[in-house]
mmCIF file of C-alpha atoms in Angstrom:
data_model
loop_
_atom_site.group_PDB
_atom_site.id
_atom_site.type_symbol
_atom_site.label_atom_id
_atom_site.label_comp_id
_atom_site.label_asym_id
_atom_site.label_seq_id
_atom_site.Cartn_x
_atom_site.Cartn_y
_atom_site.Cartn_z
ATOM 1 C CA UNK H 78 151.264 -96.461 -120.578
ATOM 2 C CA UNK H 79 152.749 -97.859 -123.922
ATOM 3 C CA UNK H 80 155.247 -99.733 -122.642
ATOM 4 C CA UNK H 81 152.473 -101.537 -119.906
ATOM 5 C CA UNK H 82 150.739 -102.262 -123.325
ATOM 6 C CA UNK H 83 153.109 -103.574 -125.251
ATOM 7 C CA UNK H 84 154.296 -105.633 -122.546
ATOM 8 C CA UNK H 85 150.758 -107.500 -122.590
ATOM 9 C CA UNK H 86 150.697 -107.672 -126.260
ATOM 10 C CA UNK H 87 153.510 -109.598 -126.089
ATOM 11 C CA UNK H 88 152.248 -112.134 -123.816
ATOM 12 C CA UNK H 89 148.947 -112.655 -124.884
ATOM 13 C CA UNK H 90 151.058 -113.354 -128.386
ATOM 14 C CA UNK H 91 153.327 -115.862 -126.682
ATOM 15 C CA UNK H 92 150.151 -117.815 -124.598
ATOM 16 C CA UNK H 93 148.410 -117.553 -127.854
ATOM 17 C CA UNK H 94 150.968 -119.170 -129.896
ATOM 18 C CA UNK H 95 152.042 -121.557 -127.238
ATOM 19 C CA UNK H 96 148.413 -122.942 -127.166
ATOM 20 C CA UNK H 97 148.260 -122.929 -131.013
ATOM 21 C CA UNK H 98 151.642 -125.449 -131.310
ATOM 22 C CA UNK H 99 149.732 -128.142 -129.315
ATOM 23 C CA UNK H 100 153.277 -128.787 -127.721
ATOM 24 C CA UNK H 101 153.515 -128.731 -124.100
ATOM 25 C CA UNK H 102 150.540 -126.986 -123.891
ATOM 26 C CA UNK H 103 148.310 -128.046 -120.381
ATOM 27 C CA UNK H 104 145.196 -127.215 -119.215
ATOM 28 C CA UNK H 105 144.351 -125.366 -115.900
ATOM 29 C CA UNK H 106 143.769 -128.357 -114.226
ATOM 30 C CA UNK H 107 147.568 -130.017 -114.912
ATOM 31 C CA UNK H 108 146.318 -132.826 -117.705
ATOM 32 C CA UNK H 109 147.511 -132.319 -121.948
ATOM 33 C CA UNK H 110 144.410 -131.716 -124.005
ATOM 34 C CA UNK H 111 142.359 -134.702 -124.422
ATOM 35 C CA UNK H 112 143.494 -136.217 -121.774
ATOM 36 C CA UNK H 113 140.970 -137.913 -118.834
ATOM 37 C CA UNK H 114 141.573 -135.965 -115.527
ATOM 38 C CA UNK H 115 143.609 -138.012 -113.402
ATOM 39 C CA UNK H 116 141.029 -139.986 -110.675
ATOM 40 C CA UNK H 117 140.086 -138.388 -107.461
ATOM 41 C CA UNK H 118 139.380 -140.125 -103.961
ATOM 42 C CA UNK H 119 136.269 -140.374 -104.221
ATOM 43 C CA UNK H 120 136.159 -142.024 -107.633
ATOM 44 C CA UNK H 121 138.891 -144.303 -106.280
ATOM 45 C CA UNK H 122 136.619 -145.273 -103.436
ATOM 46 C CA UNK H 123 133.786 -145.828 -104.833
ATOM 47 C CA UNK H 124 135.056 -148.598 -107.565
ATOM 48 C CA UNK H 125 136.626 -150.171 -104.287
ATOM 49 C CA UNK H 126 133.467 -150.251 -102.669
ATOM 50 C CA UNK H 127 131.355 -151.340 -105.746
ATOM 51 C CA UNK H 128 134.068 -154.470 -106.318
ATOM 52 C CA UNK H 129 134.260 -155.352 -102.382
ATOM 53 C CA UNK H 130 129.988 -155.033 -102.613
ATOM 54 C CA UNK H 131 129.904 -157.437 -105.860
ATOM 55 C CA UNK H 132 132.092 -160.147 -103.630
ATOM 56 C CA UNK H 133 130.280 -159.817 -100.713
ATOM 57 C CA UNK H 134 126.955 -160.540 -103.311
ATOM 58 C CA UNK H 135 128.807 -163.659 -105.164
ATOM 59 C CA UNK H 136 130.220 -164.922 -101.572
ATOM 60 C CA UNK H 137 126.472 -164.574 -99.918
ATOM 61 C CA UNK H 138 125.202 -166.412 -103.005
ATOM 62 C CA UNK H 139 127.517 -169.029 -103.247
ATOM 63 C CA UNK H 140 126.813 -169.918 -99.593
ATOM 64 C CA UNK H 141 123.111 -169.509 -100.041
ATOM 65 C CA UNK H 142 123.283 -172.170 -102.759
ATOM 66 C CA UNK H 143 125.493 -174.306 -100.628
ATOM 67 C CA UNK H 144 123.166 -174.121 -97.939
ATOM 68 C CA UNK H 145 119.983 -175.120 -100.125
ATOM 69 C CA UNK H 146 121.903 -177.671 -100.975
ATOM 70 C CA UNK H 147 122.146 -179.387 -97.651
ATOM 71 C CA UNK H 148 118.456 -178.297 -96.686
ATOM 72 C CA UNK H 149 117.086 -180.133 -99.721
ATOM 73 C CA UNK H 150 118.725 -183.334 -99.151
ATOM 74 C CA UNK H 151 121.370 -185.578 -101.021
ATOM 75 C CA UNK H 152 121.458 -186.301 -104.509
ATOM 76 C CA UNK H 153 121.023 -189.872 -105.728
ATOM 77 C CA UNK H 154 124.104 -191.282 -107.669
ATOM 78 C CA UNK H 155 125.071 -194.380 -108.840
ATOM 79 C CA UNK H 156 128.425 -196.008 -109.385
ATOM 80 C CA UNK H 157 129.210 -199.487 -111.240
ATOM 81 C CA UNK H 158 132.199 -201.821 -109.259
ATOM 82 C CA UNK H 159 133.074 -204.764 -110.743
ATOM 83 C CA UNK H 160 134.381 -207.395 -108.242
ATOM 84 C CA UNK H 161 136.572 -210.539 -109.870
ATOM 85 C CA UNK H 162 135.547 -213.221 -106.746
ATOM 86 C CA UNK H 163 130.789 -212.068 -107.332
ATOM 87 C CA UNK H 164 129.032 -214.858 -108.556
ATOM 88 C CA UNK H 165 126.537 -214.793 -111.727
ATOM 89 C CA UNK H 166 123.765 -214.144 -109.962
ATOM 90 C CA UNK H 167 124.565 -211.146 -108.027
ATOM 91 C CA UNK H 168 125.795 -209.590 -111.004
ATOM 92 C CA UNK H 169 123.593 -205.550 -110.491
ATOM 93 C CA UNK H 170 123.558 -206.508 -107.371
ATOM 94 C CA UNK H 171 122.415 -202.684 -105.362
ATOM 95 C CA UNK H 172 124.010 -201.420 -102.436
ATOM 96 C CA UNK H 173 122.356 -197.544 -101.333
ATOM 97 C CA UNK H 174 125.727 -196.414 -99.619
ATOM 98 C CA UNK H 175 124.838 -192.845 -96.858
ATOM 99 C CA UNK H 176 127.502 -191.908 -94.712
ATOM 100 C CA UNK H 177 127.749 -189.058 -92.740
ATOM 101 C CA UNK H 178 123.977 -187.799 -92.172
ATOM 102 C CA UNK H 179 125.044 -185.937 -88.767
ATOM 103 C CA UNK H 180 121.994 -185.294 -87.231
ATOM 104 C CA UNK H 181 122.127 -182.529 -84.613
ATOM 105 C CA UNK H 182 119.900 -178.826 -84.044
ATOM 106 C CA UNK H 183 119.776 -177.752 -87.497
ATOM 107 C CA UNK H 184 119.707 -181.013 -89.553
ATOM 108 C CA UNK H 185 117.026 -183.124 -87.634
ATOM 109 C CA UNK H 186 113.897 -185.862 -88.380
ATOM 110 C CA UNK H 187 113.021 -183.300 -91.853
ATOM 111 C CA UNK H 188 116.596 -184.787 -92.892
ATOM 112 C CA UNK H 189 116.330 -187.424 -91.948
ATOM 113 C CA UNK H 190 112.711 -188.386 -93.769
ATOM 114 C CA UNK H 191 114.381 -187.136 -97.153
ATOM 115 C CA UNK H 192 117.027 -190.028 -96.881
ATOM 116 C CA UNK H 193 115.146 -192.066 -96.444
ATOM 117 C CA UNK H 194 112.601 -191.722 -99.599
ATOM 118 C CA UNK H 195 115.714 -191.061 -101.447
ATOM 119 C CA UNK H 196 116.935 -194.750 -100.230
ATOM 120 C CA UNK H 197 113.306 -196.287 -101.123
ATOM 121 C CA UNK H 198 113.231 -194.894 -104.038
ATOM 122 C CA UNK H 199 116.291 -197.145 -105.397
ATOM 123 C CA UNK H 200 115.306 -200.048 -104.550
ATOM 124 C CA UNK H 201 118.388 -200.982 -103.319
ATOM 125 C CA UNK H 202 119.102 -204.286 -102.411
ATOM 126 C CA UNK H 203 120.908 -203.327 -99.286
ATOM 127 C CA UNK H 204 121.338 -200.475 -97.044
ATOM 128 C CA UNK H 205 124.830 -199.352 -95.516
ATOM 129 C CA UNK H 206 124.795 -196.385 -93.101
ATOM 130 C CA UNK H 207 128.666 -195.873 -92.946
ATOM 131 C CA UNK H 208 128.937 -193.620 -89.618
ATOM 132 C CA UNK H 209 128.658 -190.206 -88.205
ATOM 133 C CA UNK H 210 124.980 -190.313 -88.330
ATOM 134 C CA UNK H 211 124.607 -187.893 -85.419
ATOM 135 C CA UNK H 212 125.962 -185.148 -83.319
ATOM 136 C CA UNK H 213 124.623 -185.710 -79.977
ATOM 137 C CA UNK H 214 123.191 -188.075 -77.447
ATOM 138 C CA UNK H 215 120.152 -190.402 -77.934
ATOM 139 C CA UNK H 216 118.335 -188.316 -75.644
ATOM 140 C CA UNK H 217 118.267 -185.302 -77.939
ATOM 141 C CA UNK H 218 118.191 -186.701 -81.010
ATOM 142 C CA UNK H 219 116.662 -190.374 -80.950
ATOM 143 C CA UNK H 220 113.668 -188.992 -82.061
ATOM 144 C CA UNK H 221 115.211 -187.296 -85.249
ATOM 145 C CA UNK H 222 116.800 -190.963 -86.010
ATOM 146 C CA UNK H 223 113.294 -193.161 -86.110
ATOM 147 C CA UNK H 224 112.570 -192.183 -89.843
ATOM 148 C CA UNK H 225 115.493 -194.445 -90.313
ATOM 149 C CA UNK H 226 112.755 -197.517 -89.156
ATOM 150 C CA UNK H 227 111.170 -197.317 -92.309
ATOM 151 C CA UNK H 228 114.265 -197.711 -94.785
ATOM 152 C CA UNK H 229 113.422 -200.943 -96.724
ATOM 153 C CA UNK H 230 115.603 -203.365 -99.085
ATOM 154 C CA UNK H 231 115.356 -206.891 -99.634
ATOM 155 C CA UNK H 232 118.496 -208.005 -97.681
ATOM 156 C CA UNK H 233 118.555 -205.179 -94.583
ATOM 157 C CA UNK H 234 120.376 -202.264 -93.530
ATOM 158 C CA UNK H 235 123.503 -201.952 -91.764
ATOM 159 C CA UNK H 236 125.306 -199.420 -89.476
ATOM 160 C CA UNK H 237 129.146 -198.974 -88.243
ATOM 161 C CA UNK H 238 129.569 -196.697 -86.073
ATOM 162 C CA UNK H 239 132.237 -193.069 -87.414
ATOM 163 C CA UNK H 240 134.510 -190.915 -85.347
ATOM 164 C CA UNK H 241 131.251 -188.663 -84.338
ATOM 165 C CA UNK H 242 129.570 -191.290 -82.455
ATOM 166 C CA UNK H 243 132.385 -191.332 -80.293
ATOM 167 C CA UNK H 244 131.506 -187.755 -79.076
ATOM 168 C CA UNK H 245 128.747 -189.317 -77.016
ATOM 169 C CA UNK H 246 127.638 -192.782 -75.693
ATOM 170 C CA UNK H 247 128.448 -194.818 -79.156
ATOM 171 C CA UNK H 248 127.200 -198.324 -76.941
ATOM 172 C CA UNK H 249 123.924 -195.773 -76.916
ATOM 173 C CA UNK H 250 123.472 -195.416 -80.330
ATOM 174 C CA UNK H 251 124.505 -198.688 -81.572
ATOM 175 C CA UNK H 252 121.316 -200.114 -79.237
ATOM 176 C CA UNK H 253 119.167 -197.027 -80.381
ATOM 177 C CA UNK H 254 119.700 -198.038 -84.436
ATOM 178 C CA UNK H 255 119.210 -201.937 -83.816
ATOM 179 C CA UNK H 256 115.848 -201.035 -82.094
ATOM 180 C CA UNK H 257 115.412 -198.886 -85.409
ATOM 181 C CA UNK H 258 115.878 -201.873 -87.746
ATOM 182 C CA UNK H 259 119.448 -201.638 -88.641
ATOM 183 C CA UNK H 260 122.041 -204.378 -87.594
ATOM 184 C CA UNK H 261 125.161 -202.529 -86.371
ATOM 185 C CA UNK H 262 128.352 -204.802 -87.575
ATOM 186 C CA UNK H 263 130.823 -204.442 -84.657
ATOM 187 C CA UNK H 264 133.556 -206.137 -85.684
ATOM 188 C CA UNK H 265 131.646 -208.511 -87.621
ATOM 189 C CA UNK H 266 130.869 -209.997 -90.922
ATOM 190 C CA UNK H 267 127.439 -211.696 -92.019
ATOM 191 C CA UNK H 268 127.466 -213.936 -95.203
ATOM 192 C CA UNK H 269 124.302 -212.779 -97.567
ATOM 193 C CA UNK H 270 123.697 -214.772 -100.692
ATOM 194 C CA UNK H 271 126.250 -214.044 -102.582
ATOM 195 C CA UNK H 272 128.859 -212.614 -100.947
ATOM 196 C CA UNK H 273 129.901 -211.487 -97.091
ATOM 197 C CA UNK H 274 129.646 -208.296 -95.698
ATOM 198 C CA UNK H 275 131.951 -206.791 -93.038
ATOM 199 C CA UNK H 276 131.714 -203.978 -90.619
ATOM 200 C CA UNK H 277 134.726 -202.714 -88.634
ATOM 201 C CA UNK H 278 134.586 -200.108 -85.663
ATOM 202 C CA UNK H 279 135.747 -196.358 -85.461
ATOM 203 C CA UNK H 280 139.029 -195.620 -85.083
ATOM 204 C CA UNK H 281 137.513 -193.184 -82.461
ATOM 205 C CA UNK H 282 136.775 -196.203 -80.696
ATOM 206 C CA UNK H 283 140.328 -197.008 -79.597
ATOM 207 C CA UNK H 284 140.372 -194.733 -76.942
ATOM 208 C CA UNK H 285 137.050 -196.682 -75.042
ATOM 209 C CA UNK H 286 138.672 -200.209 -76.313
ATOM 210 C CA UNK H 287 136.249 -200.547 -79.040
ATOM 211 C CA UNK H 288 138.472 -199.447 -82.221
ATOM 212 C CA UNK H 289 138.750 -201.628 -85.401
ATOM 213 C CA UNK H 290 139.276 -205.039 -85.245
ATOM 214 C CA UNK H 291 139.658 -206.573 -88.819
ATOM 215 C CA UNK H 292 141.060 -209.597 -87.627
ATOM 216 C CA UNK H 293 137.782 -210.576 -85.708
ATOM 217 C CA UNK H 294 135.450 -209.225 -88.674
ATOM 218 C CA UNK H 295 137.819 -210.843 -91.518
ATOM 219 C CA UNK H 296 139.836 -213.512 -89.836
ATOM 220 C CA UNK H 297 137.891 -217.063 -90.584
ATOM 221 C CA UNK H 298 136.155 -216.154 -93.484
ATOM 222 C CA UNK H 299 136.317 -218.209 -96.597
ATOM 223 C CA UNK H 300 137.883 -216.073 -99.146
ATOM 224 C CA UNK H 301 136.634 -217.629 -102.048
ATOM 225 C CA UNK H 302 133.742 -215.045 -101.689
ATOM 226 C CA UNK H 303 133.702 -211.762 -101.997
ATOM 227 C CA UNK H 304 133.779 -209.768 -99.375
ATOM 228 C CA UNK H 305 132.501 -205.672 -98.936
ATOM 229 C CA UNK H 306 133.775 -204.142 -95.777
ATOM 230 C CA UNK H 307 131.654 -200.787 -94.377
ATOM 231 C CA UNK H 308 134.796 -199.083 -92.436
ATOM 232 C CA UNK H 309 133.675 -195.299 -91.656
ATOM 233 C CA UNK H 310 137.519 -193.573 -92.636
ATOM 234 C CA UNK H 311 138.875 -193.874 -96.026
ATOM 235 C CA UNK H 312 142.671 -194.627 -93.846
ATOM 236 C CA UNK H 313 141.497 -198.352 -93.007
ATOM 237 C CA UNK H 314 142.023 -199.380 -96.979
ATOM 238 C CA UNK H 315 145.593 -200.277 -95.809
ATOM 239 C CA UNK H 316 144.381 -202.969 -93.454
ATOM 240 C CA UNK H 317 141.063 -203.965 -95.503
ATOM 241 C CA UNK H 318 144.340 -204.260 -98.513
ATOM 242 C CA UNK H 319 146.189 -206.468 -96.101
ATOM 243 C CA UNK H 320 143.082 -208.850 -95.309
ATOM 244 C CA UNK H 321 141.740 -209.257 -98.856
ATOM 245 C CA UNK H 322 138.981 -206.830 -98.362
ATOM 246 C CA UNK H 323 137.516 -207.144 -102.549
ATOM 247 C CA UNK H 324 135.562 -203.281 -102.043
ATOM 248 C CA UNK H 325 135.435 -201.320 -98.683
ATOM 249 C CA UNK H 326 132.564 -198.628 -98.137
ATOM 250 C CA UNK H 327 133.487 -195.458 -96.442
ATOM 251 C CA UNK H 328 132.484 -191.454 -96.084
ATOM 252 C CA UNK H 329 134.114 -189.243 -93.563
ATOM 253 C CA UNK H 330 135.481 -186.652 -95.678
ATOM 254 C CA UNK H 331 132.601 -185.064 -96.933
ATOM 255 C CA UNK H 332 134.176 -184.503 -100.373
ATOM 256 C CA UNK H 333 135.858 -181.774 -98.526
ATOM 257 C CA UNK H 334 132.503 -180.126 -97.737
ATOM 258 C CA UNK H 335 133.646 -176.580 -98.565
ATOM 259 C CA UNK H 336 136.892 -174.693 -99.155
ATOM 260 C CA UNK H 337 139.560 -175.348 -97.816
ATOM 261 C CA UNK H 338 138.400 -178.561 -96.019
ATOM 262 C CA UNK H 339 139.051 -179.706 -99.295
ATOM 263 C CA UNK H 340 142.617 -179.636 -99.498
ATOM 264 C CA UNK H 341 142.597 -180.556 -95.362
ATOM 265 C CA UNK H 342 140.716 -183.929 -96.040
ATOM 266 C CA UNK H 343 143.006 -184.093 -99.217
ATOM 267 C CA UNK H 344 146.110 -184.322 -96.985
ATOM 268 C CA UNK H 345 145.090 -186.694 -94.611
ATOM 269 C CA UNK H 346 142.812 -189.303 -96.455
ATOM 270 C CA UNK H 347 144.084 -191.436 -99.273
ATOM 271 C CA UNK H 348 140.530 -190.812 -101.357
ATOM 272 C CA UNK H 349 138.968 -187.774 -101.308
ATOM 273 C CA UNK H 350 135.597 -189.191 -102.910
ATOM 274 C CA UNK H 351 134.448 -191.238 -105.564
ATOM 275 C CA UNK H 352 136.043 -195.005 -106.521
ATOM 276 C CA UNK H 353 139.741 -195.594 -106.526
ATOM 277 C CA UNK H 354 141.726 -199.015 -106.613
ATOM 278 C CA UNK H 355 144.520 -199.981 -104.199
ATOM 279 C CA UNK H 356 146.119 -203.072 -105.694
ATOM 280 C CA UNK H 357 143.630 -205.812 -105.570
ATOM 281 C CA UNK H 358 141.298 -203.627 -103.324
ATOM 282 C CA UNK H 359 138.664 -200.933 -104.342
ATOM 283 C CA UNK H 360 137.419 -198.175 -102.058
ATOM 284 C CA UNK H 361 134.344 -195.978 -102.445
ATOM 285 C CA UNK H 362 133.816 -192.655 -100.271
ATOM 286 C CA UNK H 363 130.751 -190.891 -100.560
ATOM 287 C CA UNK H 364 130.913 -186.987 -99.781
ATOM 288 C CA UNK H 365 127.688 -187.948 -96.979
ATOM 289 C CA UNK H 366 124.838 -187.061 -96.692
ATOM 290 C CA UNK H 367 124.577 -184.024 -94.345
ATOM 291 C CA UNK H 368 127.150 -181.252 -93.287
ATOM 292 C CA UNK H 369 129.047 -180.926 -90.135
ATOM 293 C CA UNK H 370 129.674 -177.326 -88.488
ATOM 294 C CA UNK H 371 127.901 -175.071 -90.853
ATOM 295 C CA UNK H 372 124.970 -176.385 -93.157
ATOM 296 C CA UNK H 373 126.801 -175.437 -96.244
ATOM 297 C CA UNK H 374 128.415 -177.337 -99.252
ATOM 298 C CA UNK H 375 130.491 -175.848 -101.722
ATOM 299 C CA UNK H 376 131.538 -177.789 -104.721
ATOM 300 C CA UNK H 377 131.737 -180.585 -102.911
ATOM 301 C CA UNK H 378 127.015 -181.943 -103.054
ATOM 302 C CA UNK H 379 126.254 -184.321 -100.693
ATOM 303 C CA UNK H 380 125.141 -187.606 -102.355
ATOM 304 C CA UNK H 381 123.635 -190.898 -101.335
ATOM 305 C CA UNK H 382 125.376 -193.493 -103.943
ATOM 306 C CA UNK H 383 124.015 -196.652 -105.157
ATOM 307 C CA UNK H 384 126.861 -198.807 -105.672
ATOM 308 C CA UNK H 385 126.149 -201.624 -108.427
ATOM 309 C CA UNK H 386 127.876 -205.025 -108.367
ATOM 310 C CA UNK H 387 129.280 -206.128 -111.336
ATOM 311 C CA UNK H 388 130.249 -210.110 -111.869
ATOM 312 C CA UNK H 389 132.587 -210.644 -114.150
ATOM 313 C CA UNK H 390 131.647 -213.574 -114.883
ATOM 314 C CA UNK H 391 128.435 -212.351 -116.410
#
């Protein structure tokens, strides 16, 4: 009837002019004009899933790198120390510091092979193997070790024994790398040409009776001459400090090998890596060679490092 049309006329009028003023006006699905529809489950869900895929890329990577890392073998460095008590003539003197090579089922005679060319190929004028070279007995991994026979330098290689040796028959191993060519230093000190070298046991070792002793290793040298001490954990600096130790050798901490062992090792060693001077004593600790637990390095390469004596009287 008229009134039923007039009614509508009305409205249409109002909607019409109420969408004309651009003021309050909203669309049929709740959002102004212009506006981006607000986002929907499955929108939200799928941006979570493409971020939590994109980590789960960049994490594999990252440990796919740090694994190829290990596999391939350590990365030569070299490192100048000047010591105040080194003669003239063993000023560039070459020492081709490894530490930490932990042999075991995944990093075996393969890894063992690449240290060694990487050692020959300095021409280092000594070799120190600065502990945890394996993870297991002699029985299961002697075999892996023997590349080790063919490390060469004009004034030998020498081994102290780290915390890991401790996990099996140490007395084993120390007889197993002597038959290999390497002169473990128990304790003990040799005088080379121009200066001595020490060697100090585990701290492992205390529970068999066979932990440091600097005291037998340091005790009646003459300390005119400069004196290197191979001590596996960066901790003995206090006592190699205490005896007059001029530069002591260590590993251990891997450089922190991956996150977070990096701020774990941080806590409880007083060098992470890398040269660092305690009053009249300097300390060196390589990151190692190899990888305990899982074959992977993050930030953290592992390194053999050919330390070069400096005389400063030259």
């Amino acid at each position: 009837d008229g009134g039923t049309r007039a009614g509508t006329a009305r409205t249409a009028v109002a909607v019409r002019d109420g969408a004309g003023s651009g003021a309050g006006a909203v669309t049929a699905a709740g959002s102004a004009p212009g506006e981006r529809p607000p986002a929907g489950p499955s929108r939200r869900l799928f941006v979570a899933r493409t971020v939590a895929a994109a980590a789960g890329v960049a994490a594999a990577g990252t440990v796919g790198h740090g694994t190829y890392g290990v596999l391939r073998g350590p990365k030569l460095k070299r490192v100048t120390v000047p010591l105040a008590k080194l003669p003239r003539a063993a000023h560039g003197y070459r020492i081709a510091v490894v530490s930490d090579i932990h042999l075991g089922p995944v990093l075996g005679r393969a890894h063992t092979q690449r240290i060694v060319d990487t050692i020959n190929r300095a021409d280092a004028d000594m070799v120190a193997v600065v502990g945890d070279l394996v993870d297991g007995t002699v029985a299961e991994l002697g075999s892996a070790a023997e590349p080790l026979a063919r490390l060469r330098s004009r004034d030998g290689s020498y081994f102290v024994t780290g915390n890991h040796e401790y996990f099996g028959d140490a007395a084993e191993w120390i007889d197993h790398v002597r038959e290999l060519g390497l002169e473990p230093l128990e304790n003990a000190r040799r005088e080379l040409r121009h200066f001595d070298l020490a060697g100090v046991n585990d701290l492992a070792g205390e529970e068999e009776g066979q932990g440091p002793d600097f005291e037998r290793a340091l005790g009646d040298r003459d300390t005119s001459r400069a004196v290197v001490l191979m001590a596996h954990q960066p901790v003995m600096i206090h006592d190699a400090v205490d005896h007059g130790v001029d530069l002591q050798l260590s590993g251990h901490t891997h450089g922190g090998q991956m996150w977070p062992g990096n701020h774990l090792a941080g806590l409880v060693n007083p060098t992470l890596a890398g040269l660092e001077r305690y009053g009249d004593t300097q300390l060196y600790v390589s990151r190692g060679a190899g990888a305990w637990g899982p074959p992977v390095r993050v930030g953290a390469e592992s390194d053999i490092t050919v330390v070069e004596l400096a005389s400063k009287q030259a």
